[in-house]
């Protein structure tokens, strides 16, 4: 019974915010120190999804400030974000790429563009996320959180590896990195239902956090499996990592009932980290030398942890890979 109760998800926005607040207040001293200013990534090409707001925006500013050549992969309609991030970081190497991760046709167009331009990505920060108040169906018929948190990432990374946009390191060469912004809520999710994997099902606000946690479990399982598949011999050819930034004051409050938004806004300002305060684990995994020489790291804020046993299980990873292969194949048919 205890296991079943633990695996019901956070339930709603209020429960999720309570859990995140408790995590911020109760965690022991960080096991990882902030990365020194002297650690730079001059000349490295960094792509950040969801860079127009929140954690992605703060991370893009910091990576640009440390010398990265930035590609900001954002939904259409954010034309001023590259200029803003360039101004705030002092960098003139910031460019915008339009991509709607909820539409796999847009994902393929973005990949086509990167291939045509001969882009070579050194650091990919897969940050974009969504928490929908109610179920939303994507143009390809998937639930939007499943599509944005997992399937779009799977399709993009498959394309990048096929197209040479990400190239596994050769002996003595620089190791490219793929870093996923996940969530510790994946620990509360029920085991992946592979019989209904990817199937669309309607849900209301009362189930939104449970569905969010489930999509993050899928993401963490994918990250662990990707790390195994790209580094089969033990030599790190592509460093694959994931993190949970902890409670961050972002636009999650828009999914709360309208009458409660002022209360939640005040709560976020009082107890949660700002995006700038929360980017420590992002910067570490994207920039720290140790993160380029290893793979499969998971950080919860600035603490080393392991993903849940379900996410780490190679059997689950193999099943997820096999179950999503037809989805990846179909994604190219409508591109």
Short mmCIF file of C-alpha atoms in Angstrom, two decimals:
data_model
loop_
_atom_site.label_atom_id
_atom_site.label_comp_id
_atom_site.label_asym_id
_atom_site.label_seq_id
_atom_site.Cartn_x
_atom_site.Cartn_y
_atom_site.Cartn_z
CA UNK A 1 0.00 0.00 0.00
CA UNK A 2 2.82 2.42 0.84
CA UNK A 3 4.33 1.92 -2.59
CA UNK A 4 0.99 2.62 -4.28
CA UNK A 5 0.50 5.82 -2.31
CA UNK A 6 4.01 6.96 -3.14
CA UNK A 7 3.40 6.41 -6.82
CA UNK A 8 0.33 8.61 -7.25
CA UNK A 9 2.16 11.78 -8.28
CA UNK A 10 2.01 15.17 -6.61
CA UNK A 11 -1.67 15.40 -7.56
CA UNK A 12 -2.05 19.13 -8.14
CA UNK A 13 -0.15 22.40 -8.33
CA UNK A 14 -0.59 23.06 -4.60
CA UNK A 15 0.93 19.71 -3.62
CA UNK A 16 3.78 20.18 -6.08
CA UNK A 17 4.58 23.62 -4.72
CA UNK A 18 4.46 22.31 -1.15
CA UNK A 19 6.88 19.51 -2.01
CA UNK A 20 9.26 21.88 -3.82
CA UNK A 21 9.19 24.32 -0.89
CA UNK A 22 9.99 21.51 1.54
CA UNK A 23 12.88 20.35 -0.64
CA UNK A 24 14.37 23.84 -0.68
CA UNK A 25 14.12 24.17 3.09
CA UNK A 26 15.27 20.70 4.10
CA UNK A 27 18.17 19.86 1.80
CA UNK A 28 21.57 19.57 3.42
CA UNK A 29 24.61 21.54 2.29
CA UNK A 30 25.22 21.19 -1.47
CA UNK A 31 27.58 18.43 -2.56
CA UNK A 32 28.70 20.49 -5.58
CA UNK A 33 30.19 23.96 -5.36
CA UNK A 34 29.16 26.73 -7.76
CA UNK A 35 31.27 26.67 -10.90
CA UNK A 36 34.04 29.31 -10.80
CA UNK A 37 33.81 32.25 -13.20
CA UNK A 38 37.11 31.13 -14.73
CA UNK A 39 35.47 28.02 -16.22
CA UNK A 40 34.48 29.10 -19.71
CA UNK A 41 33.13 27.54 -22.89
CA UNK A 42 34.56 30.00 -25.40
CA UNK A 43 33.63 29.14 -28.97
CA UNK A 44 31.40 26.19 -28.13
CA UNK A 45 28.04 26.07 -29.87
CA UNK A 46 25.23 25.79 -27.33
CA UNK A 47 21.61 25.14 -28.23
CA UNK A 48 18.98 25.83 -25.55
CA UNK A 49 15.33 24.90 -26.02
CA UNK A 50 12.77 27.10 -24.31
CA UNK A 51 15.26 29.94 -23.92
CA UNK A 52 12.66 32.70 -24.04
CA UNK A 53 11.67 32.58 -20.35
CA UNK A 54 12.38 31.17 -16.92
CA UNK A 55 15.26 28.78 -16.36
CA UNK A 56 16.06 28.51 -20.07
CA UNK A 57 16.45 32.26 -20.43
CA UNK A 58 18.66 32.50 -17.32
CA UNK A 59 20.78 29.57 -18.50
CA UNK A 60 21.18 31.04 -21.98
CA UNK A 61 22.39 34.33 -20.51
CA UNK A 62 24.95 32.55 -18.32
CA UNK A 63 26.22 30.25 -21.08
CA UNK A 64 26.57 33.24 -23.41
CA UNK A 65 28.39 35.15 -20.67
CA UNK A 66 30.85 32.26 -20.37
CA UNK A 67 31.64 32.44 -24.08
CA UNK A 68 29.16 30.08 -25.70
CA UNK A 69 27.90 30.70 -29.23
CA UNK A 70 24.19 30.55 -28.52
CA UNK A 71 21.33 29.09 -30.54
CA UNK A 72 18.01 29.84 -28.85
CA UNK A 73 15.37 27.31 -29.92
CA UNK A 74 12.04 28.96 -29.06
CA UNK A 75 8.42 28.89 -30.12
CA UNK A 76 7.61 31.35 -32.93
CA UNK A 77 6.76 34.81 -31.68
CA UNK A 78 9.83 35.57 -29.57
CA UNK A 79 11.75 37.66 -32.09
CA UNK A 80 13.36 39.95 -29.52
CA UNK A 81 14.80 37.28 -27.24
CA UNK A 82 18.17 36.97 -29.03
CA UNK A 83 18.82 40.71 -28.79
CA UNK A 84 17.78 40.71 -25.14
CA UNK A 85 20.02 37.80 -24.17
CA UNK A 86 22.88 39.27 -26.17
CA UNK A 87 22.51 42.58 -24.36
CA UNK A 88 22.25 41.02 -20.89
CA UNK A 89 25.22 38.70 -21.45
CA UNK A 90 27.42 41.09 -23.37
CA UNK A 91 27.66 38.59 -26.23
CA UNK A 92 27.18 39.18 -29.93
CA UNK A 93 27.04 35.42 -30.67
CA UNK A 94 23.34 34.83 -30.01
CA UNK A 95 20.89 33.64 -32.67
CA UNK A 96 17.24 32.58 -32.64
CA UNK A 97 15.76 29.41 -34.14
CA UNK A 98 12.00 28.95 -34.37
CA UNK A 99 10.69 25.56 -33.27
CA UNK A 100 7.41 24.40 -31.79
CA UNK A 101 8.22 21.22 -29.86
CA UNK A 102 4.57 20.24 -29.70
CA UNK A 103 4.52 19.83 -33.50
CA UNK A 104 6.93 17.25 -34.90
CA UNK A 105 6.74 18.87 -38.34
CA UNK A 106 8.27 21.98 -36.80
CA UNK A 107 10.90 19.84 -35.06
CA UNK A 108 11.96 18.32 -38.38
CA UNK A 109 12.04 21.74 -40.08
CA UNK A 110 14.34 22.99 -37.32
CA UNK A 111 16.61 19.96 -37.80
CA UNK A 112 16.62 20.49 -41.58
CA UNK A 113 17.70 24.09 -41.04
CA UNK A 114 20.55 23.12 -38.71
CA UNK A 115 21.74 20.50 -41.19
CA UNK A 116 21.65 22.94 -44.14
CA UNK A 117 23.66 25.48 -42.20
CA UNK A 118 26.29 22.94 -41.19
CA UNK A 119 25.76 23.58 -37.48
CA UNK A 120 27.77 21.45 -35.04
CA UNK A 121 26.37 21.46 -31.51
CA UNK A 122 28.77 21.07 -28.59
CA UNK A 123 26.24 21.53 -25.78
CA UNK A 124 22.50 20.84 -26.11
CA UNK A 125 20.39 21.98 -23.16
CA UNK A 126 16.97 20.36 -23.55
CA UNK A 127 15.14 22.70 -21.22
CA UNK A 128 11.73 23.37 -22.76
CA UNK A 129 8.80 22.19 -20.70
CA UNK A 130 5.08 22.58 -20.28
CA UNK A 131 2.53 21.75 -17.62
CA UNK A 132 -0.93 21.90 -19.14
CA UNK A 133 -3.91 22.44 -16.87
CA UNK A 134 -5.99 20.09 -19.01
CA UNK A 135 -5.16 17.59 -21.72
CA UNK A 136 -4.07 19.05 -25.03
CA UNK A 137 -3.62 17.03 -28.21
CA UNK A 138 -0.70 17.83 -30.50
CA UNK A 139 -1.07 17.88 -34.31
CA UNK A 140 0.28 14.33 -34.37
CA UNK A 141 -2.23 13.14 -31.76
CA UNK A 142 -0.02 12.93 -28.65
CA UNK A 143 -0.62 14.48 -25.25
CA UNK A 144 1.36 17.73 -25.21
CA UNK A 145 3.49 16.99 -22.12
CA UNK A 146 4.51 13.60 -23.54
CA UNK A 147 5.39 15.25 -26.85
CA UNK A 148 7.35 18.21 -25.49
CA UNK A 149 9.16 16.47 -22.63
CA UNK A 150 10.05 13.26 -24.44
CA UNK A 151 9.12 12.65 -28.06
CA UNK A 152 10.36 15.95 -29.52
CA UNK A 153 13.66 15.45 -27.69
CA UNK A 154 13.96 11.90 -29.01
CA UNK A 155 13.25 13.03 -32.57
CA UNK A 156 15.67 15.98 -32.39
CA UNK A 157 18.53 13.99 -30.94
CA UNK A 158 18.02 11.14 -33.42
CA UNK A 159 18.16 13.66 -36.27
CA UNK A 160 21.18 15.47 -34.88
CA UNK A 161 23.14 12.23 -34.60
CA UNK A 162 22.11 11.11 -38.09
CA UNK A 163 22.86 14.50 -39.64
CA UNK A 164 26.19 15.01 -37.90
CA UNK A 165 24.91 18.04 -35.99
CA UNK A 166 26.10 16.19 -32.89
CA UNK A 167 29.17 14.05 -33.51
CA UNK A 168 30.43 11.55 -30.90
CA UNK A 169 33.88 12.42 -29.64
CA UNK A 170 36.89 10.76 -31.11
CA UNK A 171 39.94 9.91 -29.02
CA UNK A 172 41.39 13.13 -27.68
CA UNK A 173 38.53 15.22 -29.03
CA UNK A 174 35.97 17.34 -27.25
CA UNK A 175 32.96 15.46 -25.93
CA UNK A 176 29.56 16.89 -26.87
CA UNK A 177 26.99 17.13 -24.10
CA UNK A 178 23.24 16.62 -23.96
CA UNK A 179 21.65 17.92 -20.76
CA UNK A 180 17.98 17.38 -19.92
CA UNK A 181 16.02 19.54 -17.49
CA UNK A 182 13.92 16.90 -15.75
CA UNK A 183 12.10 16.93 -12.42
CA UNK A 184 12.38 15.01 -9.17
CA UNK A 185 8.62 14.53 -9.49
CA UNK A 186 9.52 11.56 -11.71
CA UNK A 187 10.01 9.60 -8.47
CA UNK A 188 6.31 9.91 -7.63
CA UNK A 189 5.07 8.66 -11.01
CA UNK A 190 3.52 5.27 -11.55
CA UNK A 191 5.54 2.85 -13.67
CA UNK A 192 5.39 3.53 -17.41
CA UNK A 193 2.39 1.79 -18.95
CA UNK A 194 3.96 0.39 -22.10
CA UNK A 195 0.65 -1.09 -23.23
CA UNK A 196 -0.67 2.47 -23.67
CA UNK A 197 2.65 4.22 -24.30
CA UNK A 198 2.08 7.46 -26.19
CA UNK A 199 -1.69 7.00 -26.36
CA UNK A 200 -3.71 10.17 -25.90
CA UNK A 201 -6.09 10.26 -22.94
CA UNK A 202 -8.07 13.23 -21.75
CA UNK A 203 -7.44 14.59 -18.26
CA UNK A 204 -8.54 17.53 -16.18
CA UNK A 205 -6.78 19.88 -13.80
CA UNK A 206 -6.94 17.40 -10.92
CA UNK A 207 -4.66 15.03 -12.86
CA UNK A 208 -2.26 17.55 -14.38
CA UNK A 209 0.60 17.07 -11.93
CA UNK A 210 0.31 13.28 -12.12
CA UNK A 211 0.58 13.46 -15.90
CA UNK A 212 3.49 15.88 -15.61
CA UNK A 213 5.35 13.48 -13.29
CA UNK A 214 4.67 10.60 -15.67
CA UNK A 215 6.11 12.54 -18.61
CA UNK A 216 9.22 13.37 -16.58
CA UNK A 217 9.67 9.69 -15.68
CA UNK A 218 9.61 8.94 -19.41
CA UNK A 219 12.21 11.68 -19.94
CA UNK A 220 14.51 10.39 -17.18
CA UNK A 221 14.20 6.83 -18.49
CA UNK A 222 15.09 8.10 -21.97
CA UNK A 223 18.10 10.04 -20.66
CA UNK A 224 19.46 6.96 -18.89
CA UNK A 225 18.96 4.76 -21.97
CA UNK A 226 20.45 7.36 -24.31
CA UNK A 227 23.53 7.53 -22.11
CA UNK A 228 23.93 3.75 -22.29
CA UNK A 229 23.44 3.56 -26.05
CA UNK A 230 25.78 6.41 -26.94
CA UNK A 231 28.56 5.19 -24.64
CA UNK A 232 28.45 1.38 -24.92
CA UNK A 233 32.15 0.71 -24.28
CA UNK A 234 32.58 2.87 -21.21
CA UNK A 235 34.44 5.57 -23.14
CA UNK A 236 32.43 8.79 -23.02
CA UNK A 237 31.61 9.74 -26.61
CA UNK A 238 28.52 11.86 -25.84
CA UNK A 239 27.99 13.01 -22.26
CA UNK A 240 24.30 12.68 -21.34
CA UNK A 241 23.06 14.15 -18.07
CA UNK A 242 19.83 15.23 -16.39
CA UNK A 243 18.87 17.52 -13.53
CA UNK A 244 16.07 18.87 -11.43
CA UNK A 245 16.58 22.57 -10.58
CA UNK A 246 14.23 22.43 -7.58
CA UNK A 247 11.45 24.91 -7.02
CA UNK A 248 11.79 27.81 -9.46
CA UNK A 249 9.56 30.89 -9.68
CA UNK A 250 8.45 30.56 -13.29
CA UNK A 251 5.14 30.66 -15.12
CA UNK A 252 3.83 27.44 -13.55
CA UNK A 253 1.31 29.56 -11.66
CA UNK A 254 -0.68 30.17 -14.84
CA UNK A 255 -1.93 26.60 -14.55
CA UNK A 256 -3.47 27.26 -11.13
CA UNK A 257 -7.13 28.28 -10.77
CA UNK A 258 -7.46 31.98 -11.55
CA UNK A 259 -8.71 32.86 -8.06
CA UNK A 260 -5.64 31.29 -6.45
CA UNK A 261 -2.99 32.82 -8.71
CA UNK A 262 -2.28 35.85 -6.47
CA UNK A 263 -1.67 33.49 -3.54
CA UNK A 264 0.59 31.23 -5.57
CA UNK A 265 2.48 34.22 -7.01
CA UNK A 266 3.21 35.45 -3.49
CA UNK A 267 4.29 31.94 -2.50
CA UNK A 268 6.67 31.66 -5.43
CA UNK A 269 8.28 35.02 -4.67
CA UNK A 270 8.66 34.14 -0.99
CA UNK A 271 9.85 30.55 -1.04
CA UNK A 272 11.08 29.57 -4.52
CA UNK A 273 14.36 30.31 -6.27
CA UNK A 274 14.53 32.83 -9.05
CA UNK A 275 15.63 31.36 -12.39
CA UNK A 276 19.05 32.98 -11.94
CA UNK A 277 19.44 31.38 -8.51
CA UNK A 278 18.40 27.98 -9.87
CA UNK A 279 20.85 27.62 -12.77
CA UNK A 280 23.73 26.14 -10.73
CA UNK A 281 23.16 22.51 -11.78
CA UNK A 282 22.57 23.56 -15.39
CA UNK A 283 25.86 25.44 -15.53
CA UNK A 284 27.71 22.57 -13.88
CA UNK A 285 26.48 19.92 -16.30
CA UNK A 286 26.96 22.16 -19.35
CA UNK A 287 30.36 23.59 -18.45
CA UNK A 288 32.23 21.67 -15.72
CA UNK A 289 35.14 19.56 -17.02
CA UNK A 290 34.03 16.57 -14.93
CA UNK A 291 30.64 16.56 -16.67
CA UNK A 292 32.37 16.32 -20.03
CA UNK A 293 34.41 13.32 -18.90
CA UNK A 294 31.49 11.31 -17.53
CA UNK A 295 27.94 10.42 -18.46
CA UNK A 296 24.69 9.57 -16.70
CA UNK A 297 24.90 12.18 -13.94
CA UNK A 298 21.71 13.38 -12.24
CA UNK A 299 21.65 16.49 -10.07
CA UNK A 300 18.82 17.61 -7.81
CA UNK A 301 19.71 21.26 -7.37
CA UNK A 302 23.40 21.10 -6.39
CA UNK A 303 23.20 17.57 -4.99
CA UNK A 304 24.35 14.39 -6.69
CA UNK A 305 21.60 11.79 -6.77
CA UNK A 306 20.51 8.84 -8.83
CA UNK A 307 17.37 8.80 -10.91
CA UNK A 308 14.63 6.53 -9.59
CA UNK A 309 15.11 2.76 -9.92
CA UNK A 310 12.35 2.69 -12.54
CA UNK A 311 14.14 5.31 -14.65
CA UNK A 312 17.54 3.64 -14.24
CA UNK A 313 16.31 0.13 -15.11
CA UNK A 314 17.90 -0.94 -18.44
CA UNK A 315 14.89 -3.16 -19.17
CA UNK A 316 12.58 -0.14 -18.97
CA UNK A 317 14.99 1.87 -21.09
CA UNK A 318 15.07 -0.78 -23.80
CA UNK A 319 11.27 -1.06 -23.80
CA UNK A 320 10.91 2.71 -24.05
CA UNK A 321 13.34 2.84 -26.96
CA UNK A 322 11.53 0.06 -28.80
CA UNK A 323 8.07 1.53 -28.10
CA UNK A 324 9.05 4.96 -29.40
CA UNK A 325 10.82 3.78 -32.57
CA UNK A 326 7.59 3.68 -34.63
CA UNK A 327 6.68 7.17 -33.37
CA UNK A 328 10.05 8.50 -34.49
CA UNK A 329 9.64 6.83 -37.89
CA UNK A 330 6.14 8.27 -38.37
CA UNK A 331 7.31 11.73 -37.33
CA UNK A 332 9.27 12.11 -40.55
CA UNK A 333 6.35 11.21 -42.78
CA UNK A 334 4.51 14.49 -42.20
CA UNK A 335 7.55 16.75 -41.99
#
